[in-house]
Amino acid sequence: MKFLRHTALALAACCLTACAADDPYEQGALPKRHFSDPQQREWAEQQFAVHDPLEGMNKGVYKFNAQLDRYVLLPIVDAYTYVTPEFLRTRVSRFFENVGEFKNFTNAVLQGSPEKAGTTLGRFAVNTTVGLLGTFDVATDWGMARQPEDFGQTLGVWGAGPGPYLVLPFFGPSNLRDTAGLAVDYLTFSWAVPDDVEDDTAYRVAFWGVQPLNARYVNKFRYFESGTPFEYEFVRYGKTRMREMEVQK
Amino acid sequence: MTILADTAPSYDYPIQNPYAATVITLPPEQKVDLSDMPDPEEKTLVLFPDREIPEGFWYEEGLRYSQLLQDKQAPLVYVIAGTGGDPRASKMKALARMLYCSGFHVVLLPSPTHPNFIINASQDFLAGRPVNSARDLYRVMEKIDARVTGEVPVSERMLTGYSLGAMDAAFTARLDEDRKKLNFSRVLLINPPYSLASSIGVVDRMLYVDLPGGIDDADHFIERVMARLGSLSSSGDALDFENERLLLDAYEQYKLDDASLATTIGLSFRLSAASMVFTSDVMSHRGYIYPPEAEFTTTTDLDTVMAIALRTSFNDYFREYYLDMVRESEPHATLDSLTREASLAHLDGYLRNNPKFGLITNQDDVILAPGEIDKLAALFGSNARIFSNGGHLGNMTHPTVAHAIVQFMQKGGQP
């Protein structure tokens, strides 16, 4: 036990030193424009601030994700876009949106929102039938708007704060609460899917191949196209604010 | 295709408020239809192979430009982006497509104020000085020209740009008269500033209209605007970015007033300035806002530097950085002399009644100081086309304006 505790402490200490971002102000002379008053510095940093104690590690993962995007994901997305017509790609996107109604429904229920749960159930019924297994979103045209909910939001609705900012490999910007939410949503879904379906090859291809491909295809974000060297900071701020709004909605 | 029509479509640009026009541009269904035109092809050009680029800019692998080339001989138009813009900007793509579908080869270049240009194409990292930018741009264009002519025949060269890119185009054309390598036959300025310093002043003041405390209140301002936009969304999404009408709806439902629109414009310019100043300073190691001896890597903590950068206006940059930098090679330079130099008035003798030049702008362009629209009109005389409304570039994809742009490139005279 003692050995385990020591190892954990050592790991944590190592992580903290390696994880904190490098402070450029500790390297030699100060620049001409700087905050001479430490209080003013602290106050100014509150703008666009997000709790990010693992910034060094997060920035490393951000770079990893950008490279993964460039060398692996985007070439696949480009090939996909090249070989399939847009009509088909849209059907694929709609199909996975419809599958996602399961997550939206369970979380609407967990948030105690019969209104969202009702709309979501109605959407699923309409789109699965009239919308040909979800490949057409008829429900939106019929006035039932999509209610995207996830377990991260559910935790937020019940008062959980976001916790530290986290950049996850492949998934991208998140935070501690939403990472836990992601895991719970995944486990709930795979619990609901019967074992013999889960072992089916077609299912595996769809959920471990086509779904991530579609996820990258629908996300229009491209790394380092913002034209600002502060992209990490603005993405962090924007993502955090968006999640706050989604929890409130 | 309406653009190619011989008679100009009538001008019915709908937004009378210049700030709203600048931010919203046009309802999607009123934009000139370029949807079946191809996407420009992205290219990379390395100009200074021995240049040391800090690891923090690891993703910078050369100047990023775009091209759309015809498969036969045609005139080639170079397009220069506005402040902080690059070839991926929607305005740049729209210009490329309208010119391409009218039979031109097109090359899109980033603004010399864009970090990608500063890092890869700027000789001295001094962004924002039109004479220096012209030299850097000319070097870039000569290299690209050699590449393009290796691929497809080019009959003649033309130049255009919008906003600061239009001023850059004027200075580049002036330089071309001495160098005589590209020999631009036509140059079109779209919504240029008249004087860089006065436009900078105007835009900088806009930031404070709805933000009296300046950047210190930016957080609350953004939250407020996002909340108002969010309240419009009927779906469960917090903010529907796919909705092209989002801003228009917000404006029509009085969720965005004049003050917040002006501040939005000011804020977006300030972000461009912050990115420009940071990049220039890191590359030149001059220690203006970034510690001069500090390394810049992927894992560098930028919170404090960003806080400083966002509190640095274009004006601060000119007084505290640019002036010092110019003085090293030109000891007699003063703020006054540099202000006068960065203006179309400085090129008066060259521009006035020069049939090579055309001007397209708007009576209510928000980056112009009072009286400057008349100075522009006088400078370009019969080759000026001034629309009654449209703000700063809000109407550029309106069919009448697109028609004027293409007409000038094809025939010259009044756009």
Tab-separated table of N, CA, C and O in Angstrom, chain B residues 42-101:
chain	number	residue	atom	x	y	z
B	42	GLU	N	-4.906	25.163	-52.846
B	42	GLU	CA	-3.945	25.731	-51.891
B	42	GLU	C	-2.521	25.317	-52.219
B	42	GLU	O	-2.263	24.168	-52.545
B	43	LYS	N	-1.608	26.288	-52.116
B	43	LYS	CA	-0.203	26.057	-52.441
B	43	LYS	C	0.668	26.622	-51.329
B	43	LYS	O	0.229	27.467	-50.552
B	44	THR	N	1.920	26.173	-51.292
B	44	THR	CA	2.854	26.674	-50.294
B	44	THR	C	4.124	27.152	-50.997
B	44	THR	O	4.574	26.511	-51.949
B	45	LEU	N	4.664	28.266	-50.516
B	45	LEU	CA	5.879	28.816	-51.121
B	45	LEU	C	6.893	29.126	-50.017
B	45	LEU	O	6.591	29.854	-49.074
B	46	VAL	N	8.093	28.549	-50.131
B	46	VAL	CA	9.145	28.836	-49.154
B	46	VAL	C	10.053	29.913	-49.736
B	46	VAL	O	10.641	29.726	-50.803
B	47	LEU	N	10.157	31.052	-49.052
B	47	LEU	CA	10.957	32.168	-49.577
B	47	LEU	C	12.306	32.290	-48.899
B	47	LEU	O	13.269	32.712	-49.507
B	48	PHE	N	12.344	31.984	-47.596
B	48	PHE	CA	13.601	32.108	-46.851
B	48	PHE	C	13.921	30.746	-46.227
B	48	PHE	O	13.637	30.515	-45.055
B	49	PRO	N	14.532	29.838	-47.029
B	49	PRO	CA	14.714	28.466	-46.536
B	49	PRO	C	15.601	28.379	-45.294
B	49	PRO	O	15.487	27.430	-44.533
B	50	ASP	N	16.464	29.364	-45.069
B	50	ASP	CA	17.367	29.281	-43.920
B	50	ASP	C	16.803	29.933	-42.667
B	50	ASP	O	17.452	29.953	-41.628
B	51	ARG	N	15.623	30.487	-42.782
B	51	ARG	CA	15.035	31.198	-41.646
B	51	ARG	C	14.726	30.239	-40.504
B	51	ARG	O	14.165	29.176	-40.719
B	52	GLU	N	15.098	30.646	-39.265
B	52	GLU	CA	14.780	29.817	-38.104
B	52	GLU	C	13.409	30.187	-37.580
B	52	GLU	O	13.179	31.331	-37.185
B	53	ILE	N	12.514	29.219	-37.574
B	53	ILE	CA	11.154	29.464	-37.103
B	53	ILE	C	10.973	28.750	-35.771
B	53	ILE	O	11.239	27.551	-35.667
B	54	PRO	N	10.557	29.472	-34.707
B	54	PRO	CA	10.409	28.841	-33.389
B	54	PRO	C	9.437	27.658	-33.433
B	54	PRO	O	8.483	27.667	-34.225
B	55	GLU	N	9.670	26.676	-32.572
B	55	GLU	CA	8.848	25.461	-32.556
B	55	GLU	C	7.373	25.786	-32.314
B	55	GLU	O	6.481	25.069	-32.775
B	56	GLY	N	7.090	26.870	-31.592
B	56	GLY	CA	5.702	27.268	-31.345
B	56	GLY	C	4.915	27.513	-32.626
B	56	GLY	O	3.688	27.443	-32.642
B	57	PHE	N	5.637	27.801	-33.706
B	57	PHE	CA	5.004	27.958	-35.031
B	57	PHE	C	5.270	26.723	-35.886
B	57	PHE	O	5.466	26.822	-37.105
B	58	TRP	N	5.290	25.539	-35.270
B	58	TRP	CA	5.673	24.315	-35.991
B	58	TRP	C	4.834	24.077	-37.238
B	58	TRP	O	5.285	23.441	-38.188
B	59	TYR	N	3.598	24.579	-37.235
B	59	TYR	CA	2.689	24.309	-38.355
B	59	TYR	C	2.935	25.239	-39.543
B	59	TYR	O	2.286	25.104	-40.584
B	60	GLU	N	3.876	26.158	-39.423
B	60	GLU	CA	4.188	27.079	-40.515
B	60	GLU	C	5.216	26.447	-41.446
B	60	GLU	O	6.362	26.244	-41.065
B	61	GLU	N	4.801	26.131	-42.658
B	61	GLU	CA	5.729	25.458	-43.565
B	61	GLU	C	5.910	26.218	-44.867
B	61	GLU	O	6.283	25.650	-45.885
B	62	GLY	N	5.636	27.508	-44.826
B	62	GLY	CA	5.774	28.324	-46.022
B	62	GLY	C	4.564	29.215	-46.193
B	62	GLY	O	3.554	29.042	-45.500
B	63	LEU	N	4.689	30.176	-47.093
B	63	LEU	CA	3.577	31.086	-47.358
B	63	LEU	C	2.428	30.314	-48.000
B	63	LEU	O	2.631	29.584	-48.972
B	64	ARG	N	1.225	30.486	-47.460
B	64	ARG	CA	0.069	29.786	-48.031
B	64	ARG	C	-0.683	30.712	-48.978
B	64	ARG	O	-1.216	31.726	-48.569
B	65	TYR	N	-0.661	30.361	-50.263
B	65	TYR	CA	-1.454	31.116	-51.222
B	65	TYR	C	-2.366	30.151	-51.952
B	65	TYR	O	-2.217	28.923	-51.812
B	66	SER	N	-3.333	30.662	-52.690
B	66	SER	CA	-4.249	29.795	-53.430
B	66	SER	C	-4.311	30.232	-54.879
B	66	SER	O	-4.042	31.395	-55.188
B	67	GLN	N	-4.692	29.304	-55.741
B	67	GLN	CA	-4.824	29.672	-57.150
B	67	GLN	C	-6.010	28.981	-57.810
B	67	GLN	O	-6.425	27.900	-57.400
B	68	LEU	N	-6.548	29.652	-58.799
B	68	LEU	CA	-7.566	29.062	-59.669
B	68	LEU	C	-7.132	29.419	-61.083
B	68	LEU	O	-7.181	30.580	-61.480
B	69	LEU	N	-6.655	28.412	-61.839
B	69	LEU	CA	-6.103	28.701	-63.162
B	69	LEU	C	-7.000	28.153	-64.265
B	69	LEU	O	-7.537	27.053	-64.142
B	70	GLN	N	-7.146	28.938	-65.326
B	70	GLN	CA	-7.850	28.458	-66.520
B	70	GLN	C	-6.954	27.407	-67.192
B	70	GLN	O	-5.763	27.327	-66.899
B	71	ASP	N	-7.504	26.646	-68.124
B	71	ASP	CA	-6.642	25.673	-68.793
B	71	ASP	C	-6.074	26.207	-70.106
B	71	ASP	O	-5.470	25.480	-70.884
B	72	LYS	N	-6.287	27.519	-70.355
B	72	LYS	CA	-5.698	28.117	-71.554
B	72	LYS	C	-5.192	29.520	-71.207
B	72	LYS	O	-5.379	29.977	-70.083
B	73	GLN	N	-4.563	30.169	-72.171
B	73	GLN	CA	-4.018	31.504	-71.899
B	73	GLN	C	-5.101	32.466	-71.420
B	73	GLN	O	-6.213	32.483	-71.947
B	74	ALA	N	-4.749	33.266	-70.405
B	74	ALA	CA	-5.713	34.210	-69.836
B	74	ALA	C	-4.950	35.257	-69.040
B	74	ALA	O	-3.781	35.054	-68.703
B	75	PRO	N	-5.600	36.394	-68.736
B	75	PRO	CA	-4.960	37.365	-67.844
B	75	PRO	C	-4.950	36.808	-66.414
B	75	PRO	O	-5.852	36.071	-66.032
B	76	LEU	N	-3.915	37.180	-65.654
B	76	LEU	CA	-3.774	36.693	-64.280
B	76	LEU	C	-4.029	37.832	-63.293
B	76	LEU	O	-3.402	38.895	-63.393
B	77	VAL	N	-4.954	37.632	-62.362
B	77	VAL	CA	-5.235	38.653	-61.340
B	77	VAL	C	-4.689	38.195	-59.994
B	77	VAL	O	-5.010	37.100	-59.523
B	78	TYR	N	-3.835	39.034	-59.384
B	78	TYR	CA	-3.386	38.799	-58.009
B	78	TYR	C	-4.335	39.522	-57.068
B	78	TYR	O	-4.668	40.685	-57.301
B	79	VAL	N	-4.757	38.826	-55.998
B	79	VAL	CA	-5.683	39.419	-55.038
B	79	VAL	C	-5.012	39.454	-53.664
B	79	VAL	O	-4.518	38.423	-53.186
B	80	ILE	N	-4.990	40.630	-53.023
B	80	ILE	CA	-4.361	40.765	-51.704
B	80	ILE	C	-5.452	40.922	-50.639
B	80	ILE	O	-6.336	41.774	-50.758
B	81	ALA	N	-5.377	40.103	-49.592
B	81	ALA	CA	-6.396	40.115	-48.532
B	81	ALA	C	-6.272	41.352	-47.648
B	81	ALA	O	-5.233	42.003	-47.602
B	82	GLY	N	-7.348	41.652	-46.934
B	82	GLY	CA	-7.361	42.766	-45.984
B	82	GLY	C	-6.731	42.375	-44.657
B	82	GLY	O	-6.326	41.219	-44.467
B	83	THR	N	-6.662	43.326	-43.726
B	83	THR	CA	-5.996	43.142	-42.433
B	83	THR	C	-6.282	41.779	-41.788
B	83	THR	O	-7.431	41.432	-41.548
B	84	GLY	N	-5.217	41.030	-41.520
B	84	GLY	CA	-5.345	39.742	-40.834
B	84	GLY	C	-5.975	38.649	-41.676
B	84	GLY	O	-6.219	37.563	-41.178
B	85	GLY	N	-6.243	38.929	-42.967
B	85	GLY	CA	-6.941	37.945	-43.804
B	85	GLY	C	-5.985	37.059	-44.591
B	85	GLY	O	-4.834	37.414	-44.822
B	86	ASP	N	-6.481	35.895	-45.006
B	86	ASP	CA	-5.681	35.003	-45.838
B	86	ASP	C	-6.559	34.404	-46.947
B	86	ASP	O	-7.754	34.710	-47.010
B	87	PRO	N	-5.978	33.591	-47.834
B	87	PRO	CA	-6.757	33.098	-48.984
B	87	PRO	C	-7.982	32.267	-48.609
B	87	PRO	O	-8.846	32.033	-49.437
B	88	ARG	N	-8.053	31.811	-47.358
B	88	ARG	CA	-9.210	31.016	-46.970
B	88	ARG	C	-10.393	31.879	-46.561
B	88	ARG	O	-11.484	31.364	-46.321
B	89	ALA	N	-10.193	33.184	-46.448
B	89	ALA	CA	-11.279	34.081	-46.060
B	89	ALA	C	-12.398	33.991	-47.100
B	89	ALA	O	-12.137	33.871	-48.298
B	90	SER	N	-13.640	34.067	-46.644
B	90	SER	CA	-14.757	33.893	-47.576
B	90	SER	C	-14.774	34.997	-48.633
B	90	SER	O	-15.131	34.750	-49.784
B	91	LYS	N	-14.351	36.205	-48.272
B	91	LYS	CA	-14.305	37.286	-49.262
B	91	LYS	C	-13.278	36.993	-50.349
B	91	LYS	O	-13.487	37.291	-51.526
B	92	MET	N	-12.152	36.398	-49.954
B	92	MET	CA	-11.114	36.050	-50.924
B	92	MET	C	-11.627	34.982	-51.883
B	92	MET	O	-11.442	35.060	-53.100
B	93	LYS	N	-12.274	33.958	-51.326
B	93	LYS	CA	-12.791	32.879	-52.174
B	93	LYS	C	-13.844	33.410	-53.135
B	93	LYS	O	-13.898	33.012	-54.299
B	94	ALA	N	-14.682	34.337	-52.650
B	94	ALA	CA	-15.728	34.899	-53.508
B	94	ALA	C	-15.092	35.668	-54.663
B	94	ALA	O	-15.493	35.524	-55.826
B	95	LEU	N	-14.058	36.478	-54.361
B	95	LEU	CA	-13.373	37.224	-55.426
B	95	LEU	C	-12.751	36.263	-56.438
B	95	LEU	O	-12.843	36.464	-57.646
B	96	ALA	N	-12.102	35.212	-55.921
B	96	ALA	CA	-11.454	34.243	-56.808
B	96	ALA	C	-12.477	33.643	-57.765
B	96	ALA	O	-12.236	33.547	-58.966
B	97	ARG	N	-13.623	33.255	-57.218
B	97	ARG	CA	-14.622	32.580	-58.045
B	97	ARG	C	-15.248	33.526	-59.060
B	97	ARG	O	-15.474	33.150	-60.210
B	98	MET	N	-15.518	34.783	-58.652
B	98	MET	CA	-16.152	35.681	-59.626
B	98	MET	C	-15.181	36.022	-60.760
B	98	MET	O	-15.579	36.158	-61.920
B	99	LEU	N	-13.891	36.113	-60.443
B	99	LEU	CA	-12.924	36.409	-61.500
B	99	LEU	C	-12.668	35.178	-62.365
B	99	LEU	O	-12.560	35.268	-63.589
B	100	TYR	N	-12.586	34.025	-61.720
B	100	TYR	CA	-12.336	32.785	-62.456
B	100	TYR	C	-13.463	32.497	-63.453
B	100	TYR	O	-13.209	32.155	-64.608
B	101	CYS	N	-14.708	32.687	-63.005
B	101	CYS	CA	-15.815	32.356	-63.905
B	101	CYS	C	-15.927	33.387	-65.024
B	101	CYS	O	-16.650	33.183	-65.988
